[in-house]
Amino acid sequence: VRAARSFTLGELARALGAELAGDPSRVVRGVAPLEEAGPDDVSFLTNARYRSLAEKTRAAAVVAPADTTGLSTGVLRVASASTALVSLLELFFPTPPVVPGCHPTAVVAGEARVDSTAAVGPFAVVEGGAVVGARSRIGALAFIGAETVLGEDVVIHPRAVVGTHIVIGHRVIIHPGAVIGTDGFGFVFDGQAHRKIPQVGTVRIEDDVEIGANTAVARATMGETVIRRGTKIDNLVQVAHNCHVGEHVILAGQTGIAGSCRIGDFAMLGGQVGVTDHTTIAPGTLLWAQSGVGGDIPTGGPWGGTPARPAAETRRIWAASARLPELLRRMRALERRVAELESRRAG
Amino acid sequence: VRAARSFTLGELARALGAELAGDPSRVVRGVAPLEEAGPDDVSFLTNARYRSLAEKTRAAAVVAPADTTGLSTGVLRVASASTALVSLLELFFPTPPVVPGCHPTAVVAGEARVDSTAAVGPFAVVEGGAVVGARSRIGALAFIGAETVLGEDVVIHPRAVVGTHIVIGHRVIIHPGAVIGTDGFGFVFDGQAHRKIPQVGTVRIEDDVEIGANTAVARATMGETVIRRGTKIDNLVQVAHNCHVGEHVILAGQTGIAGSCRIGDFAMLGGQVGVTDHTTIAPGTLLWAQSGVGGDIPTGGPWGGTPARPAAETRRIWAASARLPELLRRMRALERRVAELESRRAG
Amino acid sequence: VRAARSFTLGELARALGAELAGDPSRVVRGVAPLEEAGPDDVSFLTNARYRSLAEKTRAAAVVAPADTTGLSTGVLRVASASTALVSLLELFFPTPPVVPGCHPTAVVAGEARVDSTAAVGPFAVVEGGAVVGARSRIGALAFIGAETVLGEDVVIHPRAVVGTHIVIGHRVIIHPGAVIGTDGFGFVFDGQAHRKIPQVGTVRIEDDVEIGANTAVARATMGETVIRRGTKIDNLVQVAHNCHVGEHVILAGQTGIAGSCRIGDFAMLGGQVGVTDHTTIAPGTLLWAQSGVGGDIPTGGPWGGTPARPAAETRRIWAASARLPELLRRMRALERRVAELESRRAG
């Protein structure tokens, strides 16, 4: 993917608030990792581990921490190279402006209110009573259900589904295939069959949330499933009915949260984590990938394993498990030795 | 989400077959859990654990088991509060009637037969030879393949895909993004490459089955993949080719069943369970979330863990595992003590 | 599903390069497994375990290994019954030819180049700059993003999404609901919130790759996510940004590969496997279902468990784990016996 424009190092220094060591008139046309960058690229040193690559890079300049010295390339010194990298990519690859208007093939109900600065793509469906805020984009083949409200600067990617009566905040991004507001999975067994509990609640997604491809967020049975501001959810994740996911939470790919869980702010759940229903996870908890959480996690910090335990404990158990076959052998040897001692004593 | 209408407690008592303690003319306008209900709501006590909440609720009345006494609110006494809750929600939130007809943007093949009481949404595609039964709804952007037959009162939610030559019973619900009848994952390695085995079988889904968002049910290689009546499948589940899932089975979110498995009637599989191919699971088996089933489960009841074992056994192993580091220490101590005894004896 | 045509056994023998024992004029009309085949069917013996079924089958003939004798049916002797089965199914169920042309409802940008022999289905969207090669099929409701290039004989099933700037080789098959080129899941925490790293890379998929229903393949942050030729990916799989998946790899259902992994050629990952980011897996590695890979796998062969270890080791640990409760009891008994010996010695 080609960058939208080129910059001089001087322009970049100003835009990033960086201190430039190097030729401010030198032109760069792209961004690339240290080992792949060419003389037309600017690169970045976001991890001290890669210092040696920075010494060998062909890049015109490197965005690097403020205390970086000794590089033969230009250096753009910044307080945080990681956040500067975000800005750098935004400069070279700006989001194209919204081209307002509804594609002629879109089906937008008369009673829907689509802001005049918003865009609706081909074959998108916006049902009655839905509201689409300023500068929001509804991708091709997407579905926005009746009475659903989208904030401003929302991006609904092609083929996402947002059901009826959902509330979506500002700057929310929903990727292709995600389904927001599918029915919660709730049944009552009446002795003969599972009877469906009507799922009459809704979903509320706050500002700055991102939801990955083919992820499913179920509506509440009654009340609401909530995803609070700043939370980022990866692909193929399941968030079940009546969950409350806190602020700035990370849910990595294929993680599943069963019904009525509470996930504390700033928690980070690795990939393929499972959390049983009605579980509370403390703010700031870090769950290893594939953890299985079967009960509340009362304090933050790293946890892991199935059943999930504080990570240090799980690490000890896993290490000891590897020695289990040896332990069995040692046990047998010891039993023989004790029997020998006992028989001599008896003898 | 607002209720469709209001009821008097007398009307509710009649509709639910409940014995009312309280004012039959009192009007209620919604349903809410005990702690959230206001004076215009009816609430429910479906779990004795929440008895104390029922004593404090602001609800006008509580649907509760027949032997419930001592509440200051109205009480609607019923044989089963859980099944009454289903009826209660159905009363307040009735499914809107189908508005028959095909949306003008839908592409329905001339040779398809869509019942005159059925509805087909915008941008839905119904291919040739497909049959859509009475009062069935095909959501926006859904795809119904050639020769596929849907029964009566079926709900295909927006953007679901039902492939070609599939048979779907009555009252089946398929949620957004679900794919029924994708190719089975079958290949023959010819020494150089994996050659695709044409997947020429089909899928048969019986009455009253519900299939969650973004779930995939593969067609059989030959013959049919079968989901029997009353079974409920959650979101992001994988059912592979040639599986036979029994009656009234529950498959929770993100569970995966590999090819040619047999899942017995009334089995309940927790979230993220994995079942290896050609496995038979006994009727009534209950599998804990994240279980990994590597062989047949011959008897019902609770099983758990990876590899899956009877739950009591897995519980003991997990408890003992937590003591493994301690066990290693005790082993070392014991070895020292035995060596000491041996050396004294030798000495 | 009915076969497209019938064959005589003589015709089949010629088409398969088989040696026929039986009546070359006998007509067969379908293919079925041994126990289900009727007198109009040809069946197959691809696994010696099923020899006894072959002796009882009602099939007109059986495709079987070259050294097969003693069957009462006709026998079509071949070098490999498995690969002959693929050919057999292709004969009876040939892929229908592409009917070239764009459905009148498809939205194909003026600047897209769709080969005159390709087909584009109803409500498909092909954006500007996209290229669709000869004899490729774009299913109904599918989305092909701007500047994306598809090779020849590609099959994009209904409702798949291929994002912008993607490169897809020849004979690639992408199943319904799959999303190729969604954003990588990359954020920088700036002390207050997770800032999105613009995902400006792409995805390259080589020839003969197959990608399952509702699978997600993320685009690279910079550079490209690569899936090399001949690789087969099942349903609901996650391949994260910047992964390089080798040639002829198998990824079974619900497996997840985190960012920047390298999966070696001919590796086979079972269902629900998780691989942590920046991991290298050796060519030819076989990972058991549900394995959790937390570090590089330096040599091929079977691995399993969480954390993943060589399979033999994991098998020993699992066997020993089952004896853990017993081990605890034996430890307590032994401690008592040693204490007894010690007290006698002291006494």
Short mmCIF file of N, CA and C in Angstrom, two decimals, chain A residues 159-161 176-180 182-183 214-216 236, chain B residues 138-145 150 154-164 166 168 172-183 203 205 209-219 227 232-239, chain C residues 140-141 157-160 175-179 212-215 235-236:
data_model
loop_
_atom_site.label_atom_id
_atom_site.label_comp_id
_atom_site.label_asym_id
_atom_site.label_seq_id
_atom_site.Cartn_x
_atom_site.Cartn_y
_atom_site.Cartn_z
N ARG A 159 -20.47 -5.18 5.51
CA ARG A 159 -21.06 -6.44 5.91
C ARG A 159 -21.10 -6.66 7.42
N ALA A 160 -20.95 -5.59 8.21
CA ALA A 160 -21.20 -5.71 9.65
C ALA A 160 -22.71 -5.62 9.88
N VAL A 161 -23.15 -6.21 10.99
CA VAL A 161 -24.57 -6.16 11.35
C VAL A 161 -24.70 -5.52 12.73
N PRO A 176 -15.68 -5.97 9.45
CA PRO A 176 -16.57 -6.80 8.63
C PRO A 176 -17.03 -8.06 9.36
N GLY A 177 -18.26 -8.38 9.20
CA GLY A 177 -18.78 -9.63 9.72
C GLY A 177 -19.14 -9.60 11.19
N ALA A 178 -18.77 -8.54 11.90
CA ALA A 178 -19.16 -8.46 13.32
C ALA A 178 -20.67 -8.35 13.41
N VAL A 179 -21.21 -8.93 14.49
CA VAL A 179 -22.65 -8.89 14.72
C VAL A 179 -22.88 -8.32 16.11
N ILE A 180 -23.50 -7.17 16.17
CA ILE A 180 -23.76 -6.53 17.46
C ILE A 180 -25.25 -6.65 17.73
N THR A 182 -26.99 -9.64 18.57
CA THR A 182 -27.67 -10.90 18.32
C THR A 182 -28.33 -11.34 19.62
N ASP A 183 -29.27 -12.24 19.54
CA ASP A 183 -29.97 -12.67 20.76
C ASP A 183 -29.01 -13.30 21.77
N ASN A 214 -16.04 -10.58 12.47
CA ASN A 214 -16.77 -11.80 12.84
C ASN A 214 -16.93 -12.00 14.34
N THR A 215 -16.78 -10.94 15.10
CA THR A 215 -17.05 -10.99 16.55
C THR A 215 -18.56 -10.87 16.78
N ALA A 216 -19.03 -11.51 17.86
CA ALA A 216 -20.45 -11.45 18.19
C ALA A 216 -20.64 -10.84 19.57
N LEU A 236 -13.42 -12.61 16.08
CA LEU A 236 -13.98 -13.90 16.48
C LEU A 236 -14.17 -14.04 17.99
N ILE B 138 -37.06 -14.18 5.66
CA ILE B 138 -35.68 -14.17 5.18
C ILE B 138 -35.18 -12.75 5.36
N GLY B 139 -34.19 -12.57 6.23
CA GLY B 139 -33.72 -11.23 6.56
C GLY B 139 -32.98 -10.56 5.42
N ALA B 140 -32.73 -9.29 5.61
CA ALA B 140 -31.96 -8.51 4.64
C ALA B 140 -30.61 -9.17 4.41
N LEU B 141 -30.15 -9.16 3.18
CA LEU B 141 -28.78 -9.57 2.84
C LEU B 141 -28.53 -11.05 3.11
N ALA B 142 -29.59 -11.82 3.32
CA ALA B 142 -29.42 -13.26 3.53
C ALA B 142 -29.35 -13.96 2.19
N PHE B 143 -28.80 -15.18 2.22
CA PHE B 143 -28.62 -15.95 0.99
C PHE B 143 -29.18 -17.35 1.19
N ILE B 144 -30.11 -17.75 0.33
CA ILE B 144 -30.69 -19.09 0.38
C ILE B 144 -30.34 -19.77 -0.94
N GLY B 145 -29.53 -20.84 -0.86
CA GLY B 145 -29.00 -21.46 -2.07
C GLY B 145 -30.02 -22.31 -2.82
N LEU B 150 -36.89 -24.57 3.22
CA LEU B 150 -37.12 -24.06 4.57
C LEU B 150 -38.56 -24.34 4.96
N VAL B 154 -39.95 -20.17 9.95
CA VAL B 154 -38.49 -20.09 10.08
C VAL B 154 -38.07 -18.62 10.11
N VAL B 155 -37.06 -18.31 10.90
CA VAL B 155 -36.50 -16.95 10.90
C VAL B 155 -35.04 -17.02 10.47
N ILE B 156 -34.76 -16.49 9.30
CA ILE B 156 -33.38 -16.36 8.84
C ILE B 156 -33.01 -14.90 9.06
N HIS B 157 -32.12 -14.65 10.00
CA HIS B 157 -31.79 -13.27 10.32
C HIS B 157 -30.95 -12.64 9.20
N PRO B 158 -30.84 -11.31 9.24
CA PRO B 158 -30.07 -10.63 8.19
C PRO B 158 -28.68 -11.24 8.04
N ARG B 159 -28.29 -11.44 6.79
CA ARG B 159 -26.92 -11.78 6.45
C ARG B 159 -26.52 -13.20 6.83
N ALA B 160 -27.50 -14.08 7.11
CA ALA B 160 -27.16 -15.49 7.27
C ALA B 160 -27.05 -16.11 5.89
N VAL B 161 -26.28 -17.18 5.80
CA VAL B 161 -26.12 -17.91 4.53
C VAL B 161 -26.56 -19.35 4.73
N VAL B 162 -27.51 -19.78 3.93
CA VAL B 162 -27.87 -21.20 3.88
C VAL B 162 -27.54 -21.66 2.47
N GLY B 163 -26.59 -22.59 2.37
CA GLY B 163 -26.08 -23.01 1.06
C GLY B 163 -27.11 -23.77 0.24
N THR B 164 -26.64 -24.48 -0.75
CA THR B 164 -27.52 -25.20 -1.66
C THR B 164 -27.91 -26.57 -1.09
N ILE B 166 -29.97 -27.70 1.13
CA ILE B 166 -30.09 -27.89 2.58
C ILE B 166 -31.56 -28.09 2.92
N ILE B 168 -34.23 -27.49 6.06
CA ILE B 168 -34.41 -26.80 7.34
C ILE B 168 -35.86 -27.00 7.77
N VAL B 172 -37.25 -22.97 12.86
CA VAL B 172 -35.80 -22.85 13.04
C VAL B 172 -35.43 -21.37 13.02
N ILE B 173 -34.47 -20.99 13.87
CA ILE B 173 -33.97 -19.61 13.90
C ILE B 173 -32.49 -19.63 13.57
N ILE B 174 -32.10 -18.84 12.58
CA ILE B 174 -30.67 -18.77 12.22
C ILE B 174 -30.24 -17.32 12.31
N HIS B 175 -29.23 -17.07 13.13
CA HIS B 175 -28.83 -15.71 13.45
C HIS B 175 -27.85 -15.13 12.42
N PRO B 176 -27.62 -13.83 12.53
CA PRO B 176 -26.79 -13.15 11.52
C PRO B 176 -25.40 -13.78 11.38
N GLY B 177 -24.96 -13.89 10.18
CA GLY B 177 -23.60 -14.34 9.94
C GLY B 177 -23.42 -15.84 9.99
N ALA B 178 -24.41 -16.58 10.45
CA ALA B 178 -24.26 -18.04 10.46
C ALA B 178 -24.18 -18.54 9.03
N VAL B 179 -23.41 -19.61 8.85
CA VAL B 179 -23.24 -20.21 7.53
C VAL B 179 -23.61 -21.69 7.65
N ILE B 180 -24.65 -22.09 6.98
CA ILE B 180 -25.09 -23.47 7.02
C ILE B 180 -24.76 -24.10 5.67
N GLY B 181 -23.99 -25.18 5.71
CA GLY B 181 -23.72 -25.88 4.46
C GLY B 181 -22.48 -25.43 3.74
N THR B 182 -21.51 -24.89 4.49
CA THR B 182 -20.21 -24.63 3.87
C THR B 182 -19.54 -25.99 3.64
N ASP B 183 -18.53 -26.02 2.78
CA ASP B 183 -17.86 -27.30 2.49
C ASP B 183 -17.25 -27.91 3.74
N VAL B 203 -26.87 -30.81 4.54
CA VAL B 203 -27.16 -30.58 5.96
C VAL B 203 -28.67 -30.68 6.14
N ILE B 205 -31.48 -29.86 9.12
CA ILE B 205 -31.71 -29.24 10.43
C ILE B 205 -33.18 -29.42 10.77
N VAL B 209 -34.76 -25.83 15.99
CA VAL B 209 -33.33 -25.63 16.23
C VAL B 209 -33.03 -24.13 16.15
N GLU B 210 -32.09 -23.67 16.98
CA GLU B 210 -31.64 -22.28 16.90
C GLU B 210 -30.12 -22.29 16.71
N ILE B 211 -29.64 -21.47 15.80
CA ILE B 211 -28.21 -21.45 15.45
C ILE B 211 -27.70 -20.03 15.55
N GLY B 212 -26.60 -19.86 16.32
CA GLY B 212 -26.13 -18.54 16.71
C GLY B 212 -25.37 -17.79 15.63
N ALA B 213 -25.06 -16.55 15.95
CA ALA B 213 -24.37 -15.65 15.02
C ALA B 213 -22.98 -16.18 14.66
N ASN B 214 -22.65 -16.11 13.40
CA ASN B 214 -21.31 -16.46 12.89
C ASN B 214 -20.92 -17.90 13.18
N THR B 215 -21.89 -18.75 13.44
CA THR B 215 -21.62 -20.19 13.58
C THR B 215 -21.53 -20.81 12.19
N ALA B 216 -20.71 -21.88 12.09
CA ALA B 216 -20.55 -22.57 10.80
C ALA B 216 -20.95 -24.03 10.94
N VAL B 217 -21.85 -24.48 10.10
CA VAL B 217 -22.24 -25.89 10.05
C VAL B 217 -21.87 -26.41 8.66
N ALA B 218 -20.94 -27.36 8.62
CA ALA B 218 -20.44 -27.83 7.33
C ALA B 218 -21.34 -28.91 6.75
N ARG B 219 -21.41 -28.96 5.43
CA ARG B 219 -22.17 -30.02 4.78
C ARG B 219 -21.36 -31.32 4.84
N ILE B 227 -28.67 -31.98 12.45
CA ILE B 227 -28.91 -31.34 13.74
C ILE B 227 -30.35 -31.62 14.09
N LYS B 232 -30.04 -26.28 20.46
CA LYS B 232 -29.74 -24.85 20.48
C LYS B 232 -28.22 -24.67 20.40
N ILE B 233 -27.79 -23.90 19.44
CA ILE B 233 -26.36 -23.69 19.19
C ILE B 233 -26.06 -22.21 19.31
N ASP B 234 -25.03 -21.90 20.06
CA ASP B 234 -24.67 -20.51 20.37
C ASP B 234 -23.82 -19.92 19.23
N ASN B 235 -23.22 -18.77 19.49
CA ASN B 235 -22.44 -18.06 18.50
C ASN B 235 -21.06 -18.68 18.28
N LEU B 236 -20.54 -18.56 17.08
CA LEU B 236 -19.14 -18.89 16.75
C LEU B 236 -18.81 -20.36 16.99
N VAL B 237 -19.82 -21.20 16.86
CA VAL B 237 -19.62 -22.64 17.03
C VAL B 237 -19.28 -23.26 15.67
N GLN B 238 -18.48 -24.31 15.68
CA GLN B 238 -18.15 -25.06 14.48
C GLN B 238 -18.73 -26.46 14.60
N VAL B 239 -19.58 -26.83 13.65
CA VAL B 239 -20.05 -28.22 13.56
C VAL B 239 -19.56 -28.74 12.22
N ALA C 140 -22.74 -14.06 -4.57
CA ALA C 140 -23.71 -13.05 -4.17
C ALA C 140 -23.25 -12.38 -2.89
N LEU C 141 -23.48 -11.09 -2.78
CA LEU C 141 -23.28 -10.36 -1.54
C LEU C 141 -21.82 -10.32 -1.09
N HIS C 157 -17.00 -17.28 -2.36
CA HIS C 157 -18.36 -17.71 -2.05
C HIS C 157 -19.22 -16.52 -1.61
N PRO C 158 -20.53 -16.73 -1.60
CA PRO C 158 -21.42 -15.64 -1.21
C PRO C 158 -21.00 -15.02 0.13
N ARG C 159 -21.01 -13.73 0.16
CA ARG C 159 -20.87 -12.99 1.41
C ARG C 159 -19.49 -13.03 2.02
N ALA C 160 -18.47 -13.42 1.24
CA ALA C 160 -17.10 -13.27 1.72
C ALA C 160 -16.67 -11.82 1.50
N HIS C 175 -14.58 -19.17 1.48
CA HIS C 175 -15.92 -19.58 1.84
C HIS C 175 -16.74 -18.43 2.45
N PRO C 176 -18.04 -18.65 2.59
CA PRO C 176 -18.92 -17.58 3.05
C PRO C 176 -18.49 -16.99 4.39
N GLY C 177 -18.59 -15.72 4.50
CA GLY C 177 -18.34 -15.07 5.77
C GLY C 177 -16.87 -14.83 6.10
N ALA C 178 -15.97 -15.43 5.32
CA ALA C 178 -14.55 -15.18 5.59
C ALA C 178 -14.24 -13.71 5.32
N VAL C 179 -13.31 -13.20 6.11
CA VAL C 179 -12.90 -11.80 5.96
C VAL C 179 -11.39 -11.78 5.76
N GLY C 212 -11.75 -21.10 5.10
CA GLY C 212 -13.07 -21.55 5.55
C GLY C 212 -14.03 -20.43 5.92
N ALA C 213 -15.24 -20.85 6.21
CA ALA C 213 -16.32 -19.92 6.54
C ALA C 213 -16.01 -19.14 7.81
N ASN C 214 -16.29 -17.86 7.77
CA ASN C 214 -16.17 -16.98 8.94
C ASN C 214 -14.76 -16.92 9.52
N THR C 215 -13.77 -17.30 8.74
CA THR C 215 -12.38 -17.15 9.15
C THR C 215 -11.94 -15.70 8.91
N ASN C 235 -12.85 -23.42 9.12
CA ASN C 235 -13.77 -22.37 9.54
C ASN C 235 -13.34 -21.70 10.85
N LEU C 236 -13.68 -20.44 11.02
CA LEU C 236 -13.56 -19.72 12.29
C LEU C 236 -12.13 -19.63 12.79
#
